[in-house]
Coordinates of C-alpha atoms in Angstrom, one line a residue:
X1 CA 0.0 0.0 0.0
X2 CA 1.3 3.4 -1.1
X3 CA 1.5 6.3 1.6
X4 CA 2.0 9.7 1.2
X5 CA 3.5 10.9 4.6
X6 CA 4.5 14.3 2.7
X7 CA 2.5 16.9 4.1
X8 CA 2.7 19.6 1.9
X9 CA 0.6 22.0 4.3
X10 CA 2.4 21.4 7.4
X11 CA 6.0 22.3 5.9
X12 CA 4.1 25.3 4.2
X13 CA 2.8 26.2 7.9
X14 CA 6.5 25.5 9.2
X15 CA 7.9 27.7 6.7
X16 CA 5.6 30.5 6.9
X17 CA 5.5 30.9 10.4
X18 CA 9.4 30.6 11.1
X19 CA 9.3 33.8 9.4
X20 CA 8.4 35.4 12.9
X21 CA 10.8 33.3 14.8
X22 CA 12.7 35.7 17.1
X23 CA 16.5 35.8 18.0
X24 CA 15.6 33.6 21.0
X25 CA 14.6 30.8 19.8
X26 CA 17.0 30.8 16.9
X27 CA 19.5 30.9 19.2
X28 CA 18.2 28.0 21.8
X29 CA 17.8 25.7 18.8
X30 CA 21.5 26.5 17.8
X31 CA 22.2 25.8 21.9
X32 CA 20.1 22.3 21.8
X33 CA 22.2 21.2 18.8
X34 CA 25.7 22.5 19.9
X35 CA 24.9 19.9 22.7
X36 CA 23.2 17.1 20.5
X37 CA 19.7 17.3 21.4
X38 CA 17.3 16.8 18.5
X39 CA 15.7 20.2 17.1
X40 CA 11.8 20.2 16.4
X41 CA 10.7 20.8 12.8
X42 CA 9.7 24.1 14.2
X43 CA 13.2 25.2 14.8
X44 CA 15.0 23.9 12.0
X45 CA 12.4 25.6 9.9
X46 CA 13.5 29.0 11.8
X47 CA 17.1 28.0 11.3
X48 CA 16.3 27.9 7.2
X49 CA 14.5 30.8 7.3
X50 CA 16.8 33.0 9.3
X51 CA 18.8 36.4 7.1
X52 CA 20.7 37.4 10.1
X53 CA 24.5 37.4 9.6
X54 CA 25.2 36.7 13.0
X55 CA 23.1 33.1 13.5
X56 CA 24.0 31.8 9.8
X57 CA 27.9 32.6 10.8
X58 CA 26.9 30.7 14.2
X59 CA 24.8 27.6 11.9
X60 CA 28.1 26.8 10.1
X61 CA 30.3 26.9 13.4
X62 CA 27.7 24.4 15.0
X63 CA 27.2 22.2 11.9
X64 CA 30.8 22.0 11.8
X65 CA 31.3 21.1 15.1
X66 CA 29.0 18.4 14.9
X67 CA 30.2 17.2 11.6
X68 CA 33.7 16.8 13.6
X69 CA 32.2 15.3 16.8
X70 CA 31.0 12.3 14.9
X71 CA 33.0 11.9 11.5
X72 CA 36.0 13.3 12.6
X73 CA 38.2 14.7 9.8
X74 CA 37.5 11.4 7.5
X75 CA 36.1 12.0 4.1
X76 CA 35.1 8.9 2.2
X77 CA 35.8 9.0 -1.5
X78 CA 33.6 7.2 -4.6
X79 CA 33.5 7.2 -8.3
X80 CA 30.6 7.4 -10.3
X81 CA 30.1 4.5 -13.2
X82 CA 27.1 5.4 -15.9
X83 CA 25.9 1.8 -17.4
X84 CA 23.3 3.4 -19.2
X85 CA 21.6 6.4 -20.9
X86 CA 18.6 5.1 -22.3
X87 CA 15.4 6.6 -20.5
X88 CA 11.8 6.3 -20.8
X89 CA 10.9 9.3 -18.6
X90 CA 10.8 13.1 -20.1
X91 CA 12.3 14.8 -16.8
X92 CA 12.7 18.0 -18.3
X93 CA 15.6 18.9 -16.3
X94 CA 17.9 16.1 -17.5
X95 CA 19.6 15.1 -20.3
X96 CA 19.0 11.8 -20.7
X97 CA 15.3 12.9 -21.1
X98 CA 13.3 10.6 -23.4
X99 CA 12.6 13.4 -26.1
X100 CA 15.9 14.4 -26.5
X101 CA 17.7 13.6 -29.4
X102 CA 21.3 11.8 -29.3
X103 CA 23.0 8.7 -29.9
X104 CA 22.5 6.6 -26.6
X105 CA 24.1 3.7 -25.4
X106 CA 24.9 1.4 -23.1
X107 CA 27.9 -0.9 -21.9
X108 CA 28.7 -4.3 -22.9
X109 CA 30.2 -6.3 -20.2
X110 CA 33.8 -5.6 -21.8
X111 CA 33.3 -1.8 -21.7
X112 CA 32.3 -2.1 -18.2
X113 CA 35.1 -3.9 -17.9
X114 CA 37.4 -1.1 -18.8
X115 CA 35.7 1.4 -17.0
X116 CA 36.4 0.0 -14.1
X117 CA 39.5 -0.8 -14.4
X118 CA 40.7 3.1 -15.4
X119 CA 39.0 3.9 -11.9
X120 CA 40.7 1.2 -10.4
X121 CA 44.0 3.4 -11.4
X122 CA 42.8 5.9 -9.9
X123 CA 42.5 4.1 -6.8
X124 CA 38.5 4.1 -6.7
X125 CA 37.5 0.7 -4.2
X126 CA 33.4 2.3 -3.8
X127 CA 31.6 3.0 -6.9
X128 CA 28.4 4.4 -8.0
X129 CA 26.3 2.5 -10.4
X130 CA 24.4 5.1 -12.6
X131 CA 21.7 4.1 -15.2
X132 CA 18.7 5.6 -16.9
X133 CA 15.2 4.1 -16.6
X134 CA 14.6 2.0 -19.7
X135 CA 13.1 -1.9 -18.5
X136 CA 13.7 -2.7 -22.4
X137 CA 17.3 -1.4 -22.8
X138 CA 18.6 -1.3 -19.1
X139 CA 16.3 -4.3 -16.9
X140 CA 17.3 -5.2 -13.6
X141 CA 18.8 -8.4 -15.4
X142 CA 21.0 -5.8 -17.3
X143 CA 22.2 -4.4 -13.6
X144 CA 23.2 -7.8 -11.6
X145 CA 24.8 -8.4 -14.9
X146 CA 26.8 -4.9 -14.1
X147 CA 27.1 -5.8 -10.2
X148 CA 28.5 -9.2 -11.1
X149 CA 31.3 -8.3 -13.5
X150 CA 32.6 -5.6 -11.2
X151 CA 32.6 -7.5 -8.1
X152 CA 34.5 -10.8 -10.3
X153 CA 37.4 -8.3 -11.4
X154 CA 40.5 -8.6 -9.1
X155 CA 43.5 -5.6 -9.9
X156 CA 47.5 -6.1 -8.8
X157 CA 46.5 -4.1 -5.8
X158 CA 42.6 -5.5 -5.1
X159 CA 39.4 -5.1 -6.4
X160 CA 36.0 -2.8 -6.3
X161 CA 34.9 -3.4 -2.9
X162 CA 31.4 -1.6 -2.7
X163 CA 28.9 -0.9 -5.1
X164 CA 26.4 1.2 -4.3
X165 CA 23.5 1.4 -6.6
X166 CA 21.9 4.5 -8.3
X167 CA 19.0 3.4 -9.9
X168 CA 14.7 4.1 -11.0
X169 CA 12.4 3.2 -8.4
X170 CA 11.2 -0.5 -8.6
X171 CA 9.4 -3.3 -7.3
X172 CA 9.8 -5.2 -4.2
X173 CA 11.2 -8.0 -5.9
X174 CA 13.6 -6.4 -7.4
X175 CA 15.1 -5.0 -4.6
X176 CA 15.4 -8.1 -3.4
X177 CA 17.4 -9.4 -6.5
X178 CA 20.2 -6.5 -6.0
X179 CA 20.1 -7.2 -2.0
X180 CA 21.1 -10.6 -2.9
X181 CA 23.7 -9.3 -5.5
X182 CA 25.5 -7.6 -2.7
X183 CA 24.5 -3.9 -3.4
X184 CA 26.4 -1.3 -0.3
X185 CA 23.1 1.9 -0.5
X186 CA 20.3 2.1 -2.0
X187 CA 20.6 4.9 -3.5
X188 CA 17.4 7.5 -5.4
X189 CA 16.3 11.2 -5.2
X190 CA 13.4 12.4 -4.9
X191 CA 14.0 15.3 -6.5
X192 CA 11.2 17.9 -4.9
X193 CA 8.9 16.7 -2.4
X194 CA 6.6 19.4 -3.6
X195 CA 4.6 17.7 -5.4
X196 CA 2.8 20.2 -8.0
X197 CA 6.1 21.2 -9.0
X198 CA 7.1 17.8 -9.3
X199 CA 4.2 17.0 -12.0
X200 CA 5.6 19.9 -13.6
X201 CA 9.2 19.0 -14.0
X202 CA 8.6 15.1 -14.5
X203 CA 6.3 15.3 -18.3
X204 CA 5.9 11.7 -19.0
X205 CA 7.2 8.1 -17.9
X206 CA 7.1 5.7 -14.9
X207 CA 8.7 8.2 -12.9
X208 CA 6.1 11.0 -13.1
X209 CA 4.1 8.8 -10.3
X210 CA 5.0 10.9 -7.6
X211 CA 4.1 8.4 -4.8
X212 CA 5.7 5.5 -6.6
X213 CA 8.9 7.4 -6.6
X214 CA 8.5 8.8 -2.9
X215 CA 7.7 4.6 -1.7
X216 CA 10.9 3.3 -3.3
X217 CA 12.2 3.1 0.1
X218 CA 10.1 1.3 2.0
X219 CA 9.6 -1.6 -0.8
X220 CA 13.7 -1.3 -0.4
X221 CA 13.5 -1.9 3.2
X222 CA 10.6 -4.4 2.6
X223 CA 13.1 -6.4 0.4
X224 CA 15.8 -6.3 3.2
X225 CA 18.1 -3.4 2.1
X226 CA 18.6 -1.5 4.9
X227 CA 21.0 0.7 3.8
X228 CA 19.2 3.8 1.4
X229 CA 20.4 7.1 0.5
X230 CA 18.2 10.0 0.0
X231 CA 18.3 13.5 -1.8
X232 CA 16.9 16.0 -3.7
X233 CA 17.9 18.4 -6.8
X234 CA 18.1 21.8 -5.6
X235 CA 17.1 23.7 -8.1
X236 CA 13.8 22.6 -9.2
X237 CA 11.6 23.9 -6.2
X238 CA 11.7 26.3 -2.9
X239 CA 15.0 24.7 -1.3
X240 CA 13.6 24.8 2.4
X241 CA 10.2 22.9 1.4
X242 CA 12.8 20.4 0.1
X243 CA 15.1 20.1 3.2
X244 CA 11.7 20.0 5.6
X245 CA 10.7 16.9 2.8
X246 CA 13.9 15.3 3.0
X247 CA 13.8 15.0 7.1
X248 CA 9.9 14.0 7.1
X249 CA 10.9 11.0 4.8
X250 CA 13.7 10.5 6.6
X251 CA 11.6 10.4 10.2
X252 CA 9.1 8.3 8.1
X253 CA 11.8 5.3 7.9
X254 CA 12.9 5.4 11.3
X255 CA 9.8 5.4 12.7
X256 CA 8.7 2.7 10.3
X257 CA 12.5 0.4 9.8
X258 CA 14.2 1.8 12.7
X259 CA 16.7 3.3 10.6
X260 CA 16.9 6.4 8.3
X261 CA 18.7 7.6 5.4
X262 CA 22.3 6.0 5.7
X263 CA 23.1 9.1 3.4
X264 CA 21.6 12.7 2.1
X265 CA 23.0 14.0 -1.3
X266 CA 23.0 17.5 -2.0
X267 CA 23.0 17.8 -5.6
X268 CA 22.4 21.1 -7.0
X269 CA 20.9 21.7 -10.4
X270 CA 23.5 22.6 -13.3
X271 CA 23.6 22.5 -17.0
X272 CA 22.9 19.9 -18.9
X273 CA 22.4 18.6 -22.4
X274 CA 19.7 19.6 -24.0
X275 CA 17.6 21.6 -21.1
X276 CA 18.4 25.9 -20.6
X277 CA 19.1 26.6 -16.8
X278 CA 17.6 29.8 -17.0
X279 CA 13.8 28.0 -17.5
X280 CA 14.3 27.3 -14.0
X281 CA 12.9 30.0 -11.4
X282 CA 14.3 28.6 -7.9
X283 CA 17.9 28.4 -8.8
X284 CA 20.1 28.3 -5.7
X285 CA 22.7 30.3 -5.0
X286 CA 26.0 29.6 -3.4
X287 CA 25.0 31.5 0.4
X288 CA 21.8 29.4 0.8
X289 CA 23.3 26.3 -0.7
X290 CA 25.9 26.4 2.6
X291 CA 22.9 27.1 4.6
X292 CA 21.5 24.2 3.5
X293 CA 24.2 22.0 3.9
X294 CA 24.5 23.1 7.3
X295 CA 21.0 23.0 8.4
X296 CA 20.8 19.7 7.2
X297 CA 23.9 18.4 9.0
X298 CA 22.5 19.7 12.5
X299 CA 19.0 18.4 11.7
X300 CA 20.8 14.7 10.9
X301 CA 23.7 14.6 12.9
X302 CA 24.6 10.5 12.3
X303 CA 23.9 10.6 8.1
X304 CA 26.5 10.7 6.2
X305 CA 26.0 13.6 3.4
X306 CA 27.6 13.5 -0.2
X307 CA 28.8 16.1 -2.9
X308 CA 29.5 15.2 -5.9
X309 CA 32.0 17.2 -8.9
X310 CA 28.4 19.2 -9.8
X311 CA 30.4 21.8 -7.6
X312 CA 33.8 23.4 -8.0
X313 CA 36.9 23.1 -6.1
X314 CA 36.0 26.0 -3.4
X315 CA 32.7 25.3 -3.1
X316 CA 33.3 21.7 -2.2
X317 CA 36.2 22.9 0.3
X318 CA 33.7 25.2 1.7
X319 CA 30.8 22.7 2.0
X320 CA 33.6 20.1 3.4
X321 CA 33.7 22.1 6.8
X322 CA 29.7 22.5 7.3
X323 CA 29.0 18.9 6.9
X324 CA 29.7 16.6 4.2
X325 CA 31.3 13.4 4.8
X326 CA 31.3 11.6 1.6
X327 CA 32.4 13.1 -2.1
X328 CA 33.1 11.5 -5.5
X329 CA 36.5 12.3 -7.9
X330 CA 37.8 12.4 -11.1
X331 CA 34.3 11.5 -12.2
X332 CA 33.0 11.5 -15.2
X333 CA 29.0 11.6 -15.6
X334 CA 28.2 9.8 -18.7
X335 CA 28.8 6.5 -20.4
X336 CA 31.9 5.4 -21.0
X337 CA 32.7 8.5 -19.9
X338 CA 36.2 7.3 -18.6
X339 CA 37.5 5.9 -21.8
X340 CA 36.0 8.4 -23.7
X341 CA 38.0 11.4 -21.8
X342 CA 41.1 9.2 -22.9
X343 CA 40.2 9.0 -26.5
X344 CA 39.0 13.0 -26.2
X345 CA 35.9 11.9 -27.9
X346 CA 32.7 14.2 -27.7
X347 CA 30.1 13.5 -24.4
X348 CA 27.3 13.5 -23.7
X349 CA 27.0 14.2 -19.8
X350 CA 23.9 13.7 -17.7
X351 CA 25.1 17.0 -16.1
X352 CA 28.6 18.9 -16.4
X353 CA 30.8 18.6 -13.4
X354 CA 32.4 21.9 -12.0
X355 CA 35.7 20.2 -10.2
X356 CA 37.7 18.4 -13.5
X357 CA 40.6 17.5 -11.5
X358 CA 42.0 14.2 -11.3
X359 CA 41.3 12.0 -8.5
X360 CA 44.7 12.0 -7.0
X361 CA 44.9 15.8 -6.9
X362 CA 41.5 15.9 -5.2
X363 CA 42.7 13.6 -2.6
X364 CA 45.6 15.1 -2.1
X365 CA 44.4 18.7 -1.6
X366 CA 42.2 16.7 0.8
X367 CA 45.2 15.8 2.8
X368 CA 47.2 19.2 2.6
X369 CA 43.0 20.9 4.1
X370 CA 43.8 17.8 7.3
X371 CA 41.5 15.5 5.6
X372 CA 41.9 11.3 5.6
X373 CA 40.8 10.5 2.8
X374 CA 38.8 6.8 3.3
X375 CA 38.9 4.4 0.9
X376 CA 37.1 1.7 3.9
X377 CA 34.4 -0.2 2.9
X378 CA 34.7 -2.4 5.8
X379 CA 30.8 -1.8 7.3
X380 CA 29.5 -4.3 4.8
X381 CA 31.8 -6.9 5.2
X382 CA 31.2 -7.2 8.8
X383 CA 27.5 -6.5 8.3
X384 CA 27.4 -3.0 10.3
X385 CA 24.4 -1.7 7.8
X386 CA 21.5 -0.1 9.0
X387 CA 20.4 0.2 12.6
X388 CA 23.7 -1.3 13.6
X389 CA 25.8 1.0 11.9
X390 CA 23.0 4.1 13.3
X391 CA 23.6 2.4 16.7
X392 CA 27.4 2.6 16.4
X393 CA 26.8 6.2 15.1
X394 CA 24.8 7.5 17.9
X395 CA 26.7 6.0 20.6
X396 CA 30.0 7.9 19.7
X397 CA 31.7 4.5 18.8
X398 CA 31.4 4.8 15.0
X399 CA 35.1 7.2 15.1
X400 CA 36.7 4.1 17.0
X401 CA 35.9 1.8 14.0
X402 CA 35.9 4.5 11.4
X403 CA 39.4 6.6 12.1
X404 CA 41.8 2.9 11.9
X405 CA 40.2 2.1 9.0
X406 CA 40.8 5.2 7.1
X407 CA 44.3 5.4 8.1
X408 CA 44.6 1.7 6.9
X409 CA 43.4 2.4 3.8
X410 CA 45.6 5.6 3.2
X411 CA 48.4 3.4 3.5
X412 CA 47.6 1.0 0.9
X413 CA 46.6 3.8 -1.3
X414 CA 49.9 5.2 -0.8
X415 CA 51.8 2.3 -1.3
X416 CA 49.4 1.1 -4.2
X417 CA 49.3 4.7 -6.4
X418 CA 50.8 7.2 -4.5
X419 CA 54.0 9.0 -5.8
X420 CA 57.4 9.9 -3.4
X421 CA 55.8 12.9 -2.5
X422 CA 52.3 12.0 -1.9
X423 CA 53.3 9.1 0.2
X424 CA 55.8 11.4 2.4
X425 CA 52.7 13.9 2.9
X426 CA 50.2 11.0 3.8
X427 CA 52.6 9.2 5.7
X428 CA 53.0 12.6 7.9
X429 CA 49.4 12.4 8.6
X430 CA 49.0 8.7 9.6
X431 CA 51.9 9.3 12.1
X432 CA 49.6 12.1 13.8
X433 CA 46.6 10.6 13.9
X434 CA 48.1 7.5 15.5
X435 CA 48.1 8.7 18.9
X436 CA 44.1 9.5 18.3
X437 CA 43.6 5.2 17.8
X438 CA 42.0 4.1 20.7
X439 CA 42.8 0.1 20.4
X440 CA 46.4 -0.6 20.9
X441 CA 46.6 -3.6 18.9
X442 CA 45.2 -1.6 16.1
X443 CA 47.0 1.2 16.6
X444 CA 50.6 -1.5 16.4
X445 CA 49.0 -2.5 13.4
X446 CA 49.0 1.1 11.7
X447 CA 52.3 1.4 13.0
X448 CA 53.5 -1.4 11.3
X449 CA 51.6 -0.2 8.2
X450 CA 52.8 2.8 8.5
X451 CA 56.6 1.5 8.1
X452 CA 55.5 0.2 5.0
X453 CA 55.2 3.4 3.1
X454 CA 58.6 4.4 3.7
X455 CA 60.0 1.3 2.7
X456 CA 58.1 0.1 -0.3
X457 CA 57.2 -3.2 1.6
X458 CA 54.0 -5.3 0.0
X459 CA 50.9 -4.3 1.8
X460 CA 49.1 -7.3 3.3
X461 CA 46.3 -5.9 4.9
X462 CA 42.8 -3.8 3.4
X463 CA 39.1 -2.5 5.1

């Protein structure tokens, strides 16, 4: 049975009458998060709303505060990998809309094959899959096909270790198949929760159903994935009605599943193929957009929040201090994008990314900003997904588990792809963060590691 636990007059209500929330109880919601009580829709709707210098300034200290309480200083890294850009749907703001006219494709398994591999290179171990919504050109078939070749691959220094999975809304039974194919999060955006403008935006196509698209995660969770990543396009509707949406969904699943978005993305609309940014009236700009981020990071203290290359290099840098814990590199958003950027040939993206570095300097300008970068996939393995990884999360424990791995994984990076000079830099930074690893065996263990940089010694060990 479909529900509809949007209500579109409630977050207008919110949103309307924050408008006369005064300085005190702006600043008592800021006090309840600094010390990680949960805010009331009421306040975070004030927090949105609020124009005054002095409290936004005061927003981004606190989200960044909390964003350091939990994750630390890690930053997980992904790669995006497009399988697909046929589409059924006319989603006016995308370029793999059904009515526009190009030469699509889609991998064969040997294409997919060297995709992966040029990420590989670049040291990617958690990808992205991406697809369009086409059941004739790109079934579900068509994806464990995908899921199956990248897991079977095995590299000189390892293998993909995570896939998580970008794909339409769809049945129960499906979800089911790509649980059992081993899937990391569920991943699907809902775009706007406002609905009207969603009709308007979404012409034609299975994914003009507005509450098929907003029940994807339950059938998910139904099916046993208990992992899922939420997110809207900022862009496309009034950015605050989209935030309020994106926490009622996400207090819909815990309250239903015990466990809410493992992960919020924060794309923001951008050019595209095809479709004229200027048709769009709630275009964000850069001051809300970190207002945003950080709202969103004190409103969800324990989910993890992604930012992909749609931004560029400062804004991502900016965004990395207010909240965001997970971003992509050296991606390429379209199929066969990878070997295509070798061969120079002419794309076709589904957007245009704003940060065109290569992955290594992106993770090395993480490093030089006091970043890990975290190439750990290790929840899955050992099965902390969904209330048991929240659990770990909430507790304070998750940085015990999380801050070893990352160092572990920096190492083998380093020894695997790094250069003299990038592992002389990362190797300074393991070194201080050892002290900060609670379990002693563990922290021999990094030690050991650690040595191995320095002396070009065979790495033995990945998370």
């Amino acid at each position: 049975m479909e529900l509809n636990f949007i209500n579109q007059k409630y977050i207008l209500d919110l949103l309307e009458n924050a408008k006369n929330a005064n300085d005190e109880i702006i600043s008592k919601a800021l006090d309840k998060a600094d010390s990680g009580e949960t805010l009331a829709h009421s306040e975070i709707a004030a927090l949105l709303k609020t124009e005054n210098t002095e409290f936004i300034e005061r927003i981004y200290k606190t989200a960044g505060k909390i964003k350091r309480r939990i994750y630390g200083n890690r930053i997980v890294m992904f790669a995006p990998v497009y399988v697909s850009d046929y589409c059924v749907n006319r989603c006016t703001y995308c370029s793999f809309n059904q009515s526009h006219d190009f030469i699509r494709s889609k991998l064969t398994m040997e294409q997919l094959r060297e995709e992966v591999k040029i990420l590989e290179k670049m040291g990617h171990k958690r990808l992205a899959l991406e697809a369009g919504e086409s059941e004739k050109e790109c079934s579900i078939d068509y994806i464990l096909d995908c899921i199956k070749t990248i897991y079977e691959m095995k590299f000189e220094n390892g293998e993909i270790r995570r896939i998580n999975v970008n794909i339409a809304a769809t049945t129960e039974e499906n979800y089911k198949k790509l649980k059992n194919a081993g899937i990391g999060t569920y991943i699907l955006f809902q775009e706007t929760y406002n609905e009207t403008v969603y009709n308007k935006f979404h012409v034609s196509g299975p994914k003009k159903d507005f509450n098929w698209h907003l029940n994807a995660f339950d059938r998910a969770q139904n099916a046993g994935i208990d992992d899922v990543g939420g997110g809207v396009l900022f862009g496309l509707s009034d950015p605050y009605f989209d935030v309020m949406g994106l926490l009622l969904h996400n207090e819909h699943l815990e309250k239903k599943y015990n466990t809410g978005f493992h992960t919020i993305s924060v794309p923001r609309l951008c050019p595209a193929s095809g479709m004229n940014i200027n048709d769009f009236s709630n275009l964000v700009d850069d001051e809300t957009f970190a207002k945003i981020t950080a709202v969103i990071r004190i409103a969800v203290p324990f989910t993890g929040m992604i930012l992909s290359t749609r931004e560029n290099r400062d804004m991502r840098r900016k965004l990395l201090q207010l909240g965001i814990s997970q971003i992509s590199a050296g991606s390429a958003t379209e199929v066969g994008g990878y070997q295509k950027r070798r061969r120079n040939e002419i794309i076709t993206p589904q957007f245009f990314v704003n940060d065109e570095r290569s992955a290594v300097s992106i993770i090395g300008e993480l490093i030089d900003d006091g970043y890990i970068p975290s190439f750990c996939t290790a929840c899955y393995r050992s099965g902390r997904t969904g209330d048991r990884f929240m659990s770990l999360a909430k507790s304070g424990q998750i940085g015990n588990v999380c801050l070893p791995n990352a160092l572990m994984t920096l190492c083998e990076y380093s020894i695997d792809y790094g250069d003299a000079h990038f592992r002389e830099k990362a190797a300074s930074m393991i070194k201080n963060e050892i002290p900060n690893i609670s379990n002693e065996s563990v922290r021999r263990k990094t030690i050991k590691n650690l040595e191995k940089i320095s002396t070009g010694q065979q790495r033995d060990f990945f998370v």
